[in-house]
Amino acid sequence: MESFDPSELPELLKLYYRRLFPYAQYYRWLNYGGVVKNYFQHREFSFTLKDDIYIRYQSFNNQSELEKEMQKMNPYKIDIGAVYSHKPNQHNTVKLGAFQAQEKELVFDIDMTDYDDVRRCCSSADICSKCWTLMTMAIRIIDRALKEDFGFKHRLWVYSGRRGVHCWVCDESVRKLSSAVRSGIVEYLSVVKGGQDVKKKVHLNEKIHPFVRKSINIIKKYFEEYALVDQNILENKESWDKVLALVPETIHDELQREFQKSHSSLQRWEQLKKISSKSGTWLECEIMLQYCFPRLDINVSKGINHLLKSPFSVHPKTGRISVPIDLQKVDQFDPFTVPTISSICHELDVIPTNEKEKGEGEAESDSKPRTRNYKKTSLAPYVKVFEQFLENLDKSRKGELLKKSDLQRDF
């Protein structure tokens, strides 16, 4: 894959926004079928330009306006905000207090840095295949709950481009939820609690909630390979003392003795299971949850006016595109094979000249073909995942409209 050089970003972004960004699909998503008047026009976009110049309250009347502005500004980062009561770019002309955030997708932000106390391979912004399993488990756990416990249908999972994942829940009813309800949903989905000073962050009582039980079942599928082999969390005294800090004092010394006699994380985990089962606690599950359960940024989810990085934005440090994740292939998703802006721009150069000229000639007369160049690059399969998500949104919307017209006919 073409290596990414941040100094080339300004030139690469020009090419990306001119010939590769999937504008038609992007507009189709945020316009939501044009069912609600001015829905797209009242949406806030925020652009971060070179040297961290930050422009909030951008808004556009249509796809063409959005395209022109993005190609003029070439933003280093795009964030999406709420749908407001008025056009965000006119917010200064609205009388004080009248400009209000009214709707937004329910969003979740899961960042690998929040797991630094429990991963041994990397820290801060770094990730590797050994810790990426945390994101795989997070997607599986949160997505199952959103779908089965809450009945949310339209969930778009997106790789952030560096060290995390985002989820956009786009059902019509969800976009209307109040901040209080959003907080309640995040609270339901939170199990690991307490800041850096709190050692034991998971406490289970006798009756385990079905959500927690189902989450443990998902973690169990990954735990041995992830925690005991890849992370080797009981490898030596320094690492197992962190685990023993979570166990009741009554069995602490016995475990310490047994751990010293054992030769691997796998053996030590078996000892822990055996000894903790005698004490009648949920210790095994509490440790699994503390080491593997998703850690959500509550503030991102509860605020309606909170901005979140847009799908298909480019990460300025890694050059990776923020791409949708196929829920059918979560276990196969590899952040290190996600295309960089360098690689897809290079792939454009490889397109035979006659095809390229044809594409560019058409673009003058019609805005659609200019977005088709991505089909010739490794961005194509990710746009396809996005299109499948949009298909399902469209079907659902048509179903709702049919239902409404049938009800009206009944009257």
PDB file of C-alpha atoms in Angstrom, residues 110-298:
ATOM      1  CA  ILE A 110     -15.416   4.050  21.290  1.00  0.00           C
ATOM      2  CA  ASP A 111     -11.752   4.993  21.545  1.00  0.00           C
ATOM      3  CA  MET A 112      -8.873   2.612  22.194  1.00  0.00           C
ATOM      4  CA  THR A 113      -7.153   5.083  24.560  1.00  0.00           C
ATOM      5  CA  ASP A 114      -9.925   4.444  27.109  1.00  0.00           C
ATOM      6  CA  TYR A 115      -8.599   0.890  27.454  1.00  0.00           C
ATOM      7  CA  ASP A 116      -5.001   1.864  28.282  1.00  0.00           C
ATOM      8  CA  ASP A 117      -5.277   0.459  31.821  1.00  0.00           C
ATOM      9  CA  VAL A 118      -6.104  -3.018  30.458  1.00  0.00           C
ATOM     10  CA  ARG A 119      -4.090  -3.423  27.242  1.00  0.00           C
ATOM     11  CA  ARG A 120      -0.401  -4.347  27.364  1.00  0.00           C
ATOM     12  CA  CYS A 121       0.589  -4.219  23.690  1.00  0.00           C
ATOM     13  CA  CYS A 122       0.066  -0.497  22.947  1.00  0.00           C
ATOM     14  CA  SER A 123      -0.862   2.767  24.612  1.00  0.00           C
ATOM     15  CA  SER A 124      -2.345   6.167  23.722  1.00  0.00           C
ATOM     16  CA  ALA A 125      -2.891   6.544  19.938  1.00  0.00           C
ATOM     17  CA  ASP A 126      -1.165   3.298  18.956  1.00  0.00           C
ATOM     18  CA  ILE A 127      -3.098   0.188  17.973  1.00  0.00           C
ATOM     19  CA  CYS A 128      -2.153  -3.278  16.710  1.00  0.00           C
ATOM     20  CA  SER A 129      -3.972  -6.443  15.685  1.00  0.00           C
ATOM     21  CA  LYS A 130      -3.645  -7.748  19.270  1.00  0.00           C
ATOM     22  CA  CYS A 131      -5.732  -4.956  20.804  1.00  0.00           C
ATOM     23  CA  TRP A 132      -8.087  -4.364  17.854  1.00  0.00           C
ATOM     24  CA  THR A 133     -10.085  -7.358  19.198  1.00  0.00           C
ATOM     25  CA  LEU A 134     -11.368  -4.895  21.851  1.00  0.00           C
ATOM     26  CA  MET A 135     -13.113  -2.953  19.074  1.00  0.00           C
ATOM     27  CA  THR A 136     -14.475  -6.181  17.551  1.00  0.00           C
ATOM     28  CA  MET A 137     -16.007  -7.124  20.921  1.00  0.00           C
ATOM     29  CA  ALA A 138     -17.318  -3.577  21.422  1.00  0.00           C
ATOM     30  CA  ILE A 139     -19.126  -3.581  18.064  1.00  0.00           C
ATOM     31  CA  ARG A 140     -20.606  -7.051  18.721  1.00  0.00           C
ATOM     32  CA  ILE A 141     -21.807  -6.169  22.240  1.00  0.00           C
ATOM     33  CA  ILE A 142     -23.222  -2.689  21.538  1.00  0.00           C
ATOM     34  CA  ASP A 143     -24.739  -3.610  18.175  1.00  0.00           C
ATOM     35  CA  ARG A 144     -26.511  -6.677  19.606  1.00  0.00           C
ATOM     36  CA  ALA A 145     -28.046  -4.542  22.366  1.00  0.00           C
ATOM     37  CA  LEU A 146     -29.113  -1.725  20.007  1.00  0.00           C
ATOM     38  CA  LYS A 147     -30.754  -4.247  17.700  1.00  0.00           C
ATOM     39  CA  GLU A 148     -32.284  -6.747  20.128  1.00  0.00           C
ATOM     40  CA  ASP A 149     -32.788  -4.847  23.402  1.00  0.00           C
ATOM     41  CA  PHE A 150     -33.867  -1.514  21.876  1.00  0.00           C
ATOM     42  CA  GLY A 151     -35.161  -2.603  18.449  1.00  0.00           C
ATOM     43  CA  PHE A 152     -33.093  -0.030  16.523  1.00  0.00           C
ATOM     44  CA  LYS A 153     -32.855  -1.008  12.856  1.00  0.00           C
ATOM     45  CA  HIS A 154     -30.474   1.388  11.141  1.00  0.00           C
ATOM     46  CA  ARG A 155     -27.019   1.241  12.677  1.00  0.00           C
ATOM     47  CA  LEU A 156     -24.018   2.506  10.731  1.00  0.00           C
ATOM     48  CA  TRP A 157     -20.646   1.480  12.206  1.00  0.00           C
ATOM     49  CA  VAL A 158     -17.638   3.449  10.998  1.00  0.00           C
ATOM     50  CA  TYR A 159     -13.877   3.118  11.561  1.00  0.00           C
ATOM     51  CA  SER A 160     -12.503   6.431  12.849  1.00  0.00           C
ATOM     52  CA  GLY A 161      -9.369   6.265  10.685  1.00  0.00           C
ATOM     53  CA  ARG A 162      -6.994   5.752  13.575  1.00  0.00           C
ATOM     54  CA  ARG A 163      -7.785   4.087  16.898  1.00  0.00           C
ATOM     55  CA  GLY A 164     -11.516   3.667  17.322  1.00  0.00           C
ATOM     56  CA  VAL A 165     -15.023   3.189  15.962  1.00  0.00           C
ATOM     57  CA  HIS A 166     -18.196   5.265  15.799  1.00  0.00           C
ATOM     58  CA  CYS A 167     -21.814   4.180  15.547  1.00  0.00           C
ATOM     59  CA  TRP A 168     -24.658   6.234  14.027  1.00  0.00           C
ATOM     60  CA  VAL A 169     -28.173   5.038  14.877  1.00  0.00           C
ATOM     61  CA  CYS A 170     -30.350   6.601  12.198  1.00  0.00           C
ATOM     62  CA  ASP A 171     -33.933   5.386  12.813  1.00  0.00           C
ATOM     63  CA  GLU A 172     -36.420   8.262  12.492  1.00  0.00           C
ATOM     64  CA  SER A 173     -37.726   7.843  16.061  1.00  0.00           C
ATOM     65  CA  VAL A 174     -34.165   7.744  17.449  1.00  0.00           C
ATOM     66  CA  ARG A 175     -33.165  11.031  15.801  1.00  0.00           C
ATOM     67  CA  LYS A 176     -35.927  12.743  17.793  1.00  0.00           C
ATOM     68  CA  LEU A 177     -34.809  11.450  21.226  1.00  0.00           C
ATOM     69  CA  SER A 178     -34.178  13.942  24.019  1.00  0.00           C
ATOM     70  CA  SER A 179     -30.820  14.280  25.713  1.00  0.00           C
ATOM     71  CA  ALA A 180     -32.222  12.619  28.862  1.00  0.00           C
ATOM     72  CA  VAL A 181     -33.317   9.504  26.944  1.00  0.00           C
ATOM     73  CA  ARG A 182     -29.936   9.325  25.176  1.00  0.00           C
ATOM     74  CA  SER A 183     -28.221   9.457  28.581  1.00  0.00           C
ATOM     75  CA  GLY A 184     -30.470   6.628  29.773  1.00  0.00           C
ATOM     76  CA  ILE A 185     -29.488   4.448  26.797  1.00  0.00           C
ATOM     77  CA  VAL A 186     -25.760   5.037  27.398  1.00  0.00           C
ATOM     78  CA  GLU A 187     -26.251   4.315  31.098  1.00  0.00           C
ATOM     79  CA  TYR A 188     -27.898   0.995  30.194  1.00  0.00           C
ATOM     80  CA  LEU A 189     -24.925   0.155  27.964  1.00  0.00           C
ATOM     81  CA  SER A 190     -22.307   1.060  30.612  1.00  0.00           C
ATOM     82  CA  VAL A 191     -20.847  -1.571  32.917  1.00  0.00           C
ATOM     83  CA  VAL A 192     -17.246  -0.410  33.511  1.00  0.00           C
ATOM     84  CA  LYS A 193     -17.484   2.527  35.931  1.00  0.00           C
ATOM     85  CA  GLY A 194     -14.958   4.678  37.766  1.00  0.00           C
ATOM     86  CA  GLY A 195     -11.981   6.835  36.843  1.00  0.00           C
ATOM     87  CA  GLN A 196      -8.250   6.166  36.950  1.00  0.00           C
ATOM     88  CA  ASP A 197      -8.161   6.025  40.763  1.00  0.00           C
ATOM     89  CA  VAL A 198     -10.777   3.257  40.944  1.00  0.00           C
ATOM     90  CA  LYS A 199      -9.146  -0.171  40.640  1.00  0.00           C
ATOM     91  CA  LYS A 200     -12.217  -2.388  40.520  1.00  0.00           C
ATOM     92  CA  LYS A 201     -14.559  -0.934  37.934  1.00  0.00           C
ATOM     93  CA  VAL A 202     -17.130  -3.750  37.616  1.00  0.00           C
ATOM     94  CA  HIS A 203     -19.395  -4.964  40.422  1.00  0.00           C
ATOM     95  CA  LEU A 204     -21.973  -7.657  39.743  1.00  0.00           C
ATOM     96  CA  ASN A 205     -24.669  -8.656  42.207  1.00  0.00           C
ATOM     97  CA  GLU A 206     -26.516 -11.956  42.445  1.00  0.00           C
ATOM     98  CA  LYS A 207     -29.010 -11.161  39.709  1.00  0.00           C
ATOM     99  CA  ILE A 208     -27.094 -10.485  36.520  1.00  0.00           C
ATOM    100  CA  HIS A 209     -29.035  -8.385  34.012  1.00  0.00           C
ATOM    101  CA  PRO A 210     -29.713 -10.214  30.695  1.00  0.00           C
ATOM    102  CA  PHE A 211     -27.768  -7.496  28.825  1.00  0.00           C
ATOM    103  CA  VAL A 212     -24.681  -8.186  30.948  1.00  0.00           C
ATOM    104  CA  ARG A 213     -25.135 -11.949  30.652  1.00  0.00           C
ATOM    105  CA  LYS A 214     -25.364 -11.763  26.845  1.00  0.00           C
ATOM    106  CA  SER A 215     -22.326  -9.472  26.763  1.00  0.00           C
ATOM    107  CA  ILE A 216     -20.323 -11.984  28.828  1.00  0.00           C
ATOM    108  CA  ASN A 217     -21.271 -14.716  26.344  1.00  0.00           C
ATOM    109  CA  ILE A 218     -19.832 -12.596  23.506  1.00  0.00           C
ATOM    110  CA  ILE A 219     -16.628 -11.864  25.467  1.00  0.00           C
ATOM    111  CA  LYS A 220     -16.173 -15.593  26.244  1.00  0.00           C
ATOM    112  CA  LYS A 221     -15.770 -16.319  22.514  1.00  0.00           C
ATOM    113  CA  TYR A 222     -12.728 -14.029  22.357  1.00  0.00           C
ATOM    114  CA  PHE A 223     -11.340 -14.030  25.896  1.00  0.00           C
ATOM    115  CA  GLU A 224      -8.861 -16.905  25.821  1.00  0.00           C
ATOM    116  CA  GLU A 225      -7.114 -15.883  22.622  1.00  0.00           C
ATOM    117  CA  TYR A 226      -7.353 -12.142  23.251  1.00  0.00           C
ATOM    118  CA  ALA A 227      -6.630 -11.816  26.995  1.00  0.00           C
ATOM    119  CA  LEU A 228      -4.666 -14.953  27.891  1.00  0.00           C
ATOM    120  CA  VAL A 229      -2.638 -15.429  24.693  1.00  0.00           C
ATOM    121  CA  ASP A 230      -2.316 -12.076  22.852  1.00  0.00           C
ATOM    122  CA  GLN A 231      -2.380  -9.772  25.896  1.00  0.00           C
ATOM    123  CA  ASN A 232      -1.013 -12.446  28.247  1.00  0.00           C
ATOM    124  CA  ILE A 233      -2.618 -10.672  31.219  1.00  0.00           C
ATOM    125  CA  LEU A 234      -1.258 -13.196  33.777  1.00  0.00           C
ATOM    126  CA  GLU A 235       2.214 -13.528  32.264  1.00  0.00           C
ATOM    127  CA  ASN A 236       4.296 -12.322  35.223  1.00  0.00           C
ATOM    128  CA  LYS A 237       3.885 -10.958  38.729  1.00  0.00           C
ATOM    129  CA  GLU A 238       3.634  -7.352  37.561  1.00  0.00           C
ATOM    130  CA  SER A 239       0.738  -8.163  35.213  1.00  0.00           C
ATOM    131  CA  TRP A 240      -1.087 -10.643  37.475  1.00  0.00           C
ATOM    132  CA  ASP A 241      -0.903  -8.276  40.467  1.00  0.00           C
ATOM    133  CA  LYS A 242      -3.187  -5.940  38.456  1.00  0.00           C
ATOM    134  CA  VAL A 243      -5.724  -8.779  38.189  1.00  0.00           C
ATOM    135  CA  LEU A 244      -5.293  -9.779  41.849  1.00  0.00           C
ATOM    136  CA  ALA A 245      -6.088  -6.182  42.851  1.00  0.00           C
ATOM    137  CA  LEU A 246      -9.653  -7.002  41.721  1.00  0.00           C
ATOM    138  CA  VAL A 247     -10.128 -10.149  43.849  1.00  0.00           C
ATOM    139  CA  PRO A 248     -11.521 -10.359  47.414  1.00  0.00           C
ATOM    140  CA  GLU A 249      -8.888 -10.410  50.178  1.00  0.00           C
ATOM    141  CA  THR A 250     -10.124 -13.829  51.331  1.00  0.00           C
ATOM    142  CA  ILE A 251      -8.662 -15.569  48.264  1.00  0.00           C
ATOM    143  CA  HIS A 252      -5.885 -13.122  47.353  1.00  0.00           C
ATOM    144  CA  ASP A 253      -2.999 -14.949  49.087  1.00  0.00           C
ATOM    145  CA  GLU A 254      -4.064 -18.381  47.888  1.00  0.00           C
ATOM    146  CA  LEU A 255      -4.176 -17.147  44.277  1.00  0.00           C
ATOM    147  CA  GLN A 256      -0.781 -15.467  44.643  1.00  0.00           C
ATOM    148  CA  ARG A 257       0.737 -18.802  45.758  1.00  0.00           C
ATOM    149  CA  GLU A 258      -0.947 -20.789  42.964  1.00  0.00           C
ATOM    150  CA  PHE A 259       0.061 -18.248  40.311  1.00  0.00           C
ATOM    151  CA  GLN A 260       3.712 -18.575  41.291  1.00  0.00           C
ATOM    152  CA  LYS A 261       3.552 -22.335  40.788  1.00  0.00           C
ATOM    153  CA  SER A 262       1.868 -22.075  37.346  1.00  0.00           C
ATOM    154  CA  HIS A 263       3.668 -21.572  34.031  1.00  0.00           C
ATOM    155  CA  SER A 264       1.272 -19.626  31.775  1.00  0.00           C
ATOM    156  CA  SER A 265      -1.641 -17.183  31.701  1.00  0.00           C
ATOM    157  CA  LEU A 266      -3.930 -20.056  30.649  1.00  0.00           C
ATOM    158  CA  GLN A 267      -2.981 -22.168  33.691  1.00  0.00           C
ATOM    159  CA  ARG A 268      -3.295 -19.212  36.063  1.00  0.00           C
ATOM    160  CA  TRP A 269      -6.755 -18.359  34.682  1.00  0.00           C
ATOM    161  CA  GLU A 270      -7.906 -21.939  35.337  1.00  0.00           C
ATOM    162  CA  GLN A 271      -6.657 -21.615  38.935  1.00  0.00           C
ATOM    163  CA  LEU A 272      -8.524 -18.325  39.329  1.00  0.00           C
ATOM    164  CA  LYS A 273     -11.757 -19.872  38.018  1.00  0.00           C
ATOM    165  CA  LYS A 274     -11.416 -22.854  40.354  1.00  0.00           C
ATOM    166  CA  ILE A 275     -10.630 -20.854  43.507  1.00  0.00           C
ATOM    167  CA  SER A 276     -13.157 -18.050  42.841  1.00  0.00           C
ATOM    168  CA  SER A 277     -15.984 -20.554  42.226  1.00  0.00           C
ATOM    169  CA  LYS A 278     -15.504 -21.795  45.818  1.00  0.00           C
ATOM    170  CA  SER A 279     -15.982 -18.257  47.147  1.00  0.00           C
ATOM    171  CA  GLY A 280     -19.335 -18.013  45.344  1.00  0.00           C
ATOM    172  CA  THR A 281     -18.588 -14.642  43.655  1.00  0.00           C
ATOM    173  CA  TRP A 282     -18.943 -13.445  40.064  1.00  0.00           C
ATOM    174  CA  LEU A 283     -15.228 -12.692  40.066  1.00  0.00           C
ATOM    175  CA  GLU A 284     -14.415 -14.437  36.778  1.00  0.00           C
ATOM    176  CA  CYS A 285     -17.121 -12.460  34.945  1.00  0.00           C
ATOM    177  CA  GLU A 286     -16.158  -9.166  36.634  1.00  0.00           C
ATOM    178  CA  ILE A 287     -12.549  -9.533  35.462  1.00  0.00           C
ATOM    179  CA  MET A 288     -13.619 -10.453  31.923  1.00  0.00           C
ATOM    180  CA  LEU A 289     -15.874  -7.398  31.785  1.00  0.00           C
ATOM    181  CA  GLN A 290     -13.247  -5.045  33.204  1.00  0.00           C
ATOM    182  CA  TYR A 291     -10.690  -6.212  30.636  1.00  0.00           C
ATOM    183  CA  CYS A 292     -12.978  -6.510  27.589  1.00  0.00           C
ATOM    184  CA  PHE A 293     -16.302  -4.633  27.929  1.00  0.00           C
ATOM    185  CA  PRO A 294     -16.865  -1.549  25.690  1.00  0.00           C
ATOM    186  CA  ARG A 295     -15.989   1.828  27.177  1.00  0.00           C
ATOM    187  CA  LEU A 296     -18.269   4.543  25.813  1.00  0.00           C
ATOM    188  CA  ASP A 297     -17.744   8.299  25.845  1.00  0.00           C
ATOM    189  CA  ILE A 298     -21.039   9.297  27.485  1.00  0.00           C
TER     190      ILE A 298
END
